[in-house]
Short mmCIF file of C-alpha atoms in Angstrom, two decimals:
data_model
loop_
_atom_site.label_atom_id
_atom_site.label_comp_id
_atom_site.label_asym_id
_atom_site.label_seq_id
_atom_site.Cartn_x
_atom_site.Cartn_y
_atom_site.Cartn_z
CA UNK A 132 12.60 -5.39 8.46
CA UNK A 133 11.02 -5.47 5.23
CA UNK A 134 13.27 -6.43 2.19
CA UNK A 135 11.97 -5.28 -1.59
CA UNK A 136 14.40 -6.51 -4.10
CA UNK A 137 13.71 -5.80 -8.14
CA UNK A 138 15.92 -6.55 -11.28
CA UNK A 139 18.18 -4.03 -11.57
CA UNK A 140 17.96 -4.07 -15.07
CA UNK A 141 16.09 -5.49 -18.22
CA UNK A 142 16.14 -5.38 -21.86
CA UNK A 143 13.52 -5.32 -24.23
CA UNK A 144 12.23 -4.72 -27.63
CA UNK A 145 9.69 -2.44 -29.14
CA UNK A 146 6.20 -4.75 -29.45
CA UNK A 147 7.33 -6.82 -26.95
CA UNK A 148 5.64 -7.93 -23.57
CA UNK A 149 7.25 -6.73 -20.30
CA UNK A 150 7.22 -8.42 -16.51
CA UNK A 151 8.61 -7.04 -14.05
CA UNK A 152 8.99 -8.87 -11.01
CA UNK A 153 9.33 -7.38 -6.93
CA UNK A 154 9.81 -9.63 -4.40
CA UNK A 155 8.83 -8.88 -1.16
CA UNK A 156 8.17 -10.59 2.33
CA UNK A 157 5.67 -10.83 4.88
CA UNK A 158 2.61 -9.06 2.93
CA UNK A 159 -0.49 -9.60 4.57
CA UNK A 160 -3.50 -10.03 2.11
CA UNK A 161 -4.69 -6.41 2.61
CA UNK A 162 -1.12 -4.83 1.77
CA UNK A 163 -0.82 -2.85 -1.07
CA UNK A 164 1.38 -3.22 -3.78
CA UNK A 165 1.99 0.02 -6.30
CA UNK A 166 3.98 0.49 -9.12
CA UNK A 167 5.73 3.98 -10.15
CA UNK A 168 7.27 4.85 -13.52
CA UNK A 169 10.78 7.47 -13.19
CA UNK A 170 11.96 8.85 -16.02
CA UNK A 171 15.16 11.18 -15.13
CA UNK A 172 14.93 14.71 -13.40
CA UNK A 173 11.40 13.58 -12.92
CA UNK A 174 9.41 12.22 -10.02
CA UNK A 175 7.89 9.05 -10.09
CA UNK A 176 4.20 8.55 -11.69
CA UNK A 177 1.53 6.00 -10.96
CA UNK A 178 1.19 3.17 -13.32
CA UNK A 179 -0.96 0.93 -11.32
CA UNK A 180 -2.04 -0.70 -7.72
CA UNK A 181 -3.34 -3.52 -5.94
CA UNK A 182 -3.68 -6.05 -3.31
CA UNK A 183 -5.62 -8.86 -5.00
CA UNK A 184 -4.55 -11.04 -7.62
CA UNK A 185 -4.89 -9.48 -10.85
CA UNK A 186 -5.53 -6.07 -11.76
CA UNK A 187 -5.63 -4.53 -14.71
CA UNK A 188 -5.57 -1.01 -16.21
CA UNK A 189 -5.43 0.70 -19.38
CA UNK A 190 -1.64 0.62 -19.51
CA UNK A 191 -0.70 -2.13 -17.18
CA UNK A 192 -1.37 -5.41 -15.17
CA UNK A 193 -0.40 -5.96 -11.55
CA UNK A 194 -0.50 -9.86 -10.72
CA UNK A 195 0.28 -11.31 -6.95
CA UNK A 196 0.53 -15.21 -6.82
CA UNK A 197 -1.04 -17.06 -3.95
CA UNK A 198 1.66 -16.86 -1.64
CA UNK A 199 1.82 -13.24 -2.11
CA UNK A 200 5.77 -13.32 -1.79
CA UNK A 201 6.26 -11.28 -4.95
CA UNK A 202 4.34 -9.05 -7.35
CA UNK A 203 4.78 -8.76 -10.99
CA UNK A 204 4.27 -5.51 -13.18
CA UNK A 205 3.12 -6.46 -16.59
CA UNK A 206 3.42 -3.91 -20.19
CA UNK A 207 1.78 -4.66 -23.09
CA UNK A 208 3.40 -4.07 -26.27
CA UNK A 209 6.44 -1.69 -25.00
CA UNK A 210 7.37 1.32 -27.05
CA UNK A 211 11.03 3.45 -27.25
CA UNK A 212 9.02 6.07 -24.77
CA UNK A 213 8.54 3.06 -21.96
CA UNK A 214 12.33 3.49 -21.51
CA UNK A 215 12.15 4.74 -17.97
CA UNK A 216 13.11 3.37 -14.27
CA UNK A 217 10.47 0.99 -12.19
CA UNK A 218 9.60 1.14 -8.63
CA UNK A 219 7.55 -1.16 -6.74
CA UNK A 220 6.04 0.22 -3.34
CA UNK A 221 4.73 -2.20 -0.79
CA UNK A 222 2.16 -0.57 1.76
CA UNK A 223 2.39 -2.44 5.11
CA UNK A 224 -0.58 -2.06 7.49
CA UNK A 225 -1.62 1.03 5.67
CA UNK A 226 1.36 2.90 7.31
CA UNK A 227 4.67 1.84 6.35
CA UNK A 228 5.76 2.28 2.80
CA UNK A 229 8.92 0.85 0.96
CA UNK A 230 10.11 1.03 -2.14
CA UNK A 231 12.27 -1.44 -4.23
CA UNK A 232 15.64 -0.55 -5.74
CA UNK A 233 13.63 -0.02 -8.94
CA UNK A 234 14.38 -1.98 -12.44
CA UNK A 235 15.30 0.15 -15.76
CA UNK A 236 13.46 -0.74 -18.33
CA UNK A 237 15.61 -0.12 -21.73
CA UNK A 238 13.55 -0.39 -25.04
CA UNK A 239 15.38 -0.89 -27.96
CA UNK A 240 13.81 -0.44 -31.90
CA UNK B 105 2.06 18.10 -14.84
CA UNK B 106 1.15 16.72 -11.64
CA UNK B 107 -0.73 18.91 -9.69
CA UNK B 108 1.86 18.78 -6.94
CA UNK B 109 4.30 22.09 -6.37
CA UNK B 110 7.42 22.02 -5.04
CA UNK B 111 9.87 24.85 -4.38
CA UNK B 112 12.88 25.23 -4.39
CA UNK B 113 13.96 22.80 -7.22
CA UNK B 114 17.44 23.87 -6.29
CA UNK B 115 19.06 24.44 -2.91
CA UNK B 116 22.83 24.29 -2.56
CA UNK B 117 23.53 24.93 1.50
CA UNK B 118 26.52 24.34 3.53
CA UNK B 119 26.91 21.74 6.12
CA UNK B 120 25.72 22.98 9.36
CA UNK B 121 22.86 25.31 8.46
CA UNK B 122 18.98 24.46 7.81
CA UNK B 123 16.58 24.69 4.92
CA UNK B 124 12.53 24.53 4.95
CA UNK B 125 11.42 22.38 1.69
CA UNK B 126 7.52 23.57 0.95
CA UNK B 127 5.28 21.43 -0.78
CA UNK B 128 1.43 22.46 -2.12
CA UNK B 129 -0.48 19.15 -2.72
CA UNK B 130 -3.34 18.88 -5.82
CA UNK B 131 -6.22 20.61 -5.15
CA UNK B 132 -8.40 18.38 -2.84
CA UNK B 133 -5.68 15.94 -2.00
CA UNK B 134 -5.33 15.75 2.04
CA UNK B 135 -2.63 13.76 2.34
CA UNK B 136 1.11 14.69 1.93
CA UNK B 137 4.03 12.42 1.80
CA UNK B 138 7.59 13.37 1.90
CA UNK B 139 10.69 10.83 0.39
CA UNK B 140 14.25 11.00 -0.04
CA UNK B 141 15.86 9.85 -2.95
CA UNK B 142 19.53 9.24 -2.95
CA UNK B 143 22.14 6.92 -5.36
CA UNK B 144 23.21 5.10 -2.43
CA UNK B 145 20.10 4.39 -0.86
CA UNK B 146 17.45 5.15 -3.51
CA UNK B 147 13.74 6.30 -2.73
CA UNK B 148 13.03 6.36 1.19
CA UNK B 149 9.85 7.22 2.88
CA UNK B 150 9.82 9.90 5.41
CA UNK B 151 6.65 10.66 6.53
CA UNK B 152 3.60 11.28 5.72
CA UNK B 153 0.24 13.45 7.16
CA UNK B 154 -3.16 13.77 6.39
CA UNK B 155 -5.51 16.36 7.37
CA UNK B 156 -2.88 18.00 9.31
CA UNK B 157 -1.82 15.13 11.08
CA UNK B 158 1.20 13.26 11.54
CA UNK B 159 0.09 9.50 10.16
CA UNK B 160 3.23 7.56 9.18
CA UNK B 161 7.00 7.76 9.79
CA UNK B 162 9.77 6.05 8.30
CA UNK B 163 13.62 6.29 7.80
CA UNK B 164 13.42 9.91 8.91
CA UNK B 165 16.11 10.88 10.90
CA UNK B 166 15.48 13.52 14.34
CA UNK B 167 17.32 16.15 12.93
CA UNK B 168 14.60 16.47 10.02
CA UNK B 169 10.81 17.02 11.21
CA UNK B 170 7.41 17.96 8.84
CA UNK B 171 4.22 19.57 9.24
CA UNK B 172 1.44 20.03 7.18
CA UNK B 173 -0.39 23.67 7.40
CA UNK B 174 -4.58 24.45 7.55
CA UNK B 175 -4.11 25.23 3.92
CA UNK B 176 -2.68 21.74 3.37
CA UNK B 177 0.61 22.86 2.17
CA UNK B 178 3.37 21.55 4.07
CA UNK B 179 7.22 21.99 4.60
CA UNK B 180 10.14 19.62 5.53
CA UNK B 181 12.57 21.09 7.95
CA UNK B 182 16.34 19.55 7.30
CA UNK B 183 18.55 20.64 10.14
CA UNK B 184 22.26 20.67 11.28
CA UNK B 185 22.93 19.47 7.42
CA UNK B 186 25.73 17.18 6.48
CA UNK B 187 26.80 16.02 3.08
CA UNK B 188 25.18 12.71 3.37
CA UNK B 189 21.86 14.68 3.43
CA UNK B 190 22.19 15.62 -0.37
CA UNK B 191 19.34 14.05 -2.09
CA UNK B 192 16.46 14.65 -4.08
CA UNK B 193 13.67 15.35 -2.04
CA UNK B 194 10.18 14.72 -2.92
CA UNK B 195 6.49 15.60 -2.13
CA UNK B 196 3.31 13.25 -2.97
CA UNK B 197 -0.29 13.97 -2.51
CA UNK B 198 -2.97 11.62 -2.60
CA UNK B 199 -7.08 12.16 -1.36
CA UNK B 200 -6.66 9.10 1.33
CA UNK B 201 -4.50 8.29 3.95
CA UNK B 202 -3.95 4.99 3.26
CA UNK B 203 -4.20 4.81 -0.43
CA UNK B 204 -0.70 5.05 -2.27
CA UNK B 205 -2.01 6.49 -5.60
CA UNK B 206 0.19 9.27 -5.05
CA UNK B 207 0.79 12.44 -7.38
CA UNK B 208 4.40 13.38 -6.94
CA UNK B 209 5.97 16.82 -7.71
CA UNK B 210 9.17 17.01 -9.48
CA UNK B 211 11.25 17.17 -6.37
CA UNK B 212 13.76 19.49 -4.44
CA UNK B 213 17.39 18.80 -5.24
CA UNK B 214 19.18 19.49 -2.03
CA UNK B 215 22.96 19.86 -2.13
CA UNK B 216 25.13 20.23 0.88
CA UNK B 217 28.76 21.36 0.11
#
């Protein structure tokens, strides 16, 4: 059974750099890994995907180490409006999806 | 706004009965995912089609079942309701079926009393 644990929680400060880190097991090196942004009474919204190494986007990077065990959700400069909740979704063989517990992200001024 | 339109956003029901959740996906999207989103067990894929056709399942349980119309719109059946069942309930479109850059919609909010 697949297991996708996440932070349940983080601080941070306006400016600052953000990781986020999902750990996850047996990914093969086509799986996907996604990352989805909540904010409340909302549904989640697409920050940014992968299955290599790095990739990059205009408001994120995804990075997945060697051993592909974990991924790691990075945000540039975070701002009061980045307060939200963070999911990471691991696609298995194209056809089964799970989702971490999700991390929230509080910014503070 | 997402693109993705889901009705009802409210739905208070009593245990026992059944509801029909309807979901229209962005224009040109094929496929349609369904997830459940609860405090207890957080976001949960159900299932998902493309095209019209059944092409993933997860944690869904046999007293809910999906389809997805010509038209692309499709519904979520929830049957023989109890209160565990209260949950947000939510519909994602994406063009591929295997890509996860999903669009979601803001969700149903199902409660069971």
């Amino acid at each position: 059974l697949a297991k996708t644990t996440q932070p349940i929680s983080m601080d941070s400060y306006e400016g600052q750099e953000v990781n986020i880190t999902c750990s996850h097991n047996n990914i093969a090196t086509n799986d996907y890994i996604t990352w989805y942004q909540q904010f409340p009474s909302q549904g989640p919204r697409f920050i940014i995907q992968g299955y290599k190494t790095k990739v990059t986007n205009e408001v994120a990077s995804l990075f997945i180490p060697a051993d592909r065990k974990s991924s790691t959700l990075s945000l540039p400069r975070v701002s009061l409006s980045d307060t939200a909740v963070y999911y990471c979704l691991v696609l298995y063989n194209f056809n089964k999806f799970y989702f971490g517990s999700g991390t929230k992200l509080n910014v503070k001024p | 706004d997402s693109g993705v339109t889901q009705t009802p956003k409210h739905l208070i029901t009593a245990t026992g009965q059944r509801v029909t959740l309807r979901c229209s996906p962005r224009s040109g999207d094929l496929s349609v995912y369904w997830y459940q989103q609860s405090l207890d067990q957080g976001l949960q894929f159900l299932i998902q089609y493309y095209n019209g056709e059944e092409r993933a399942k997860g944690n869904i349980l046999e007293r809910f079942s999906a389809q997805q119309f010509p038209d692309l719109h499709s519904e979520l059946n929830l049957s023989s309701l109890e209160l565990g069942d209260s949950a947000l309930y939510f519909c994602a479109s994406s063009v591929g079926q295997g890509v996860t850059e999903a669009f979601f919609g803001q969700g149903t909010r199902l409660t069971v009393v």
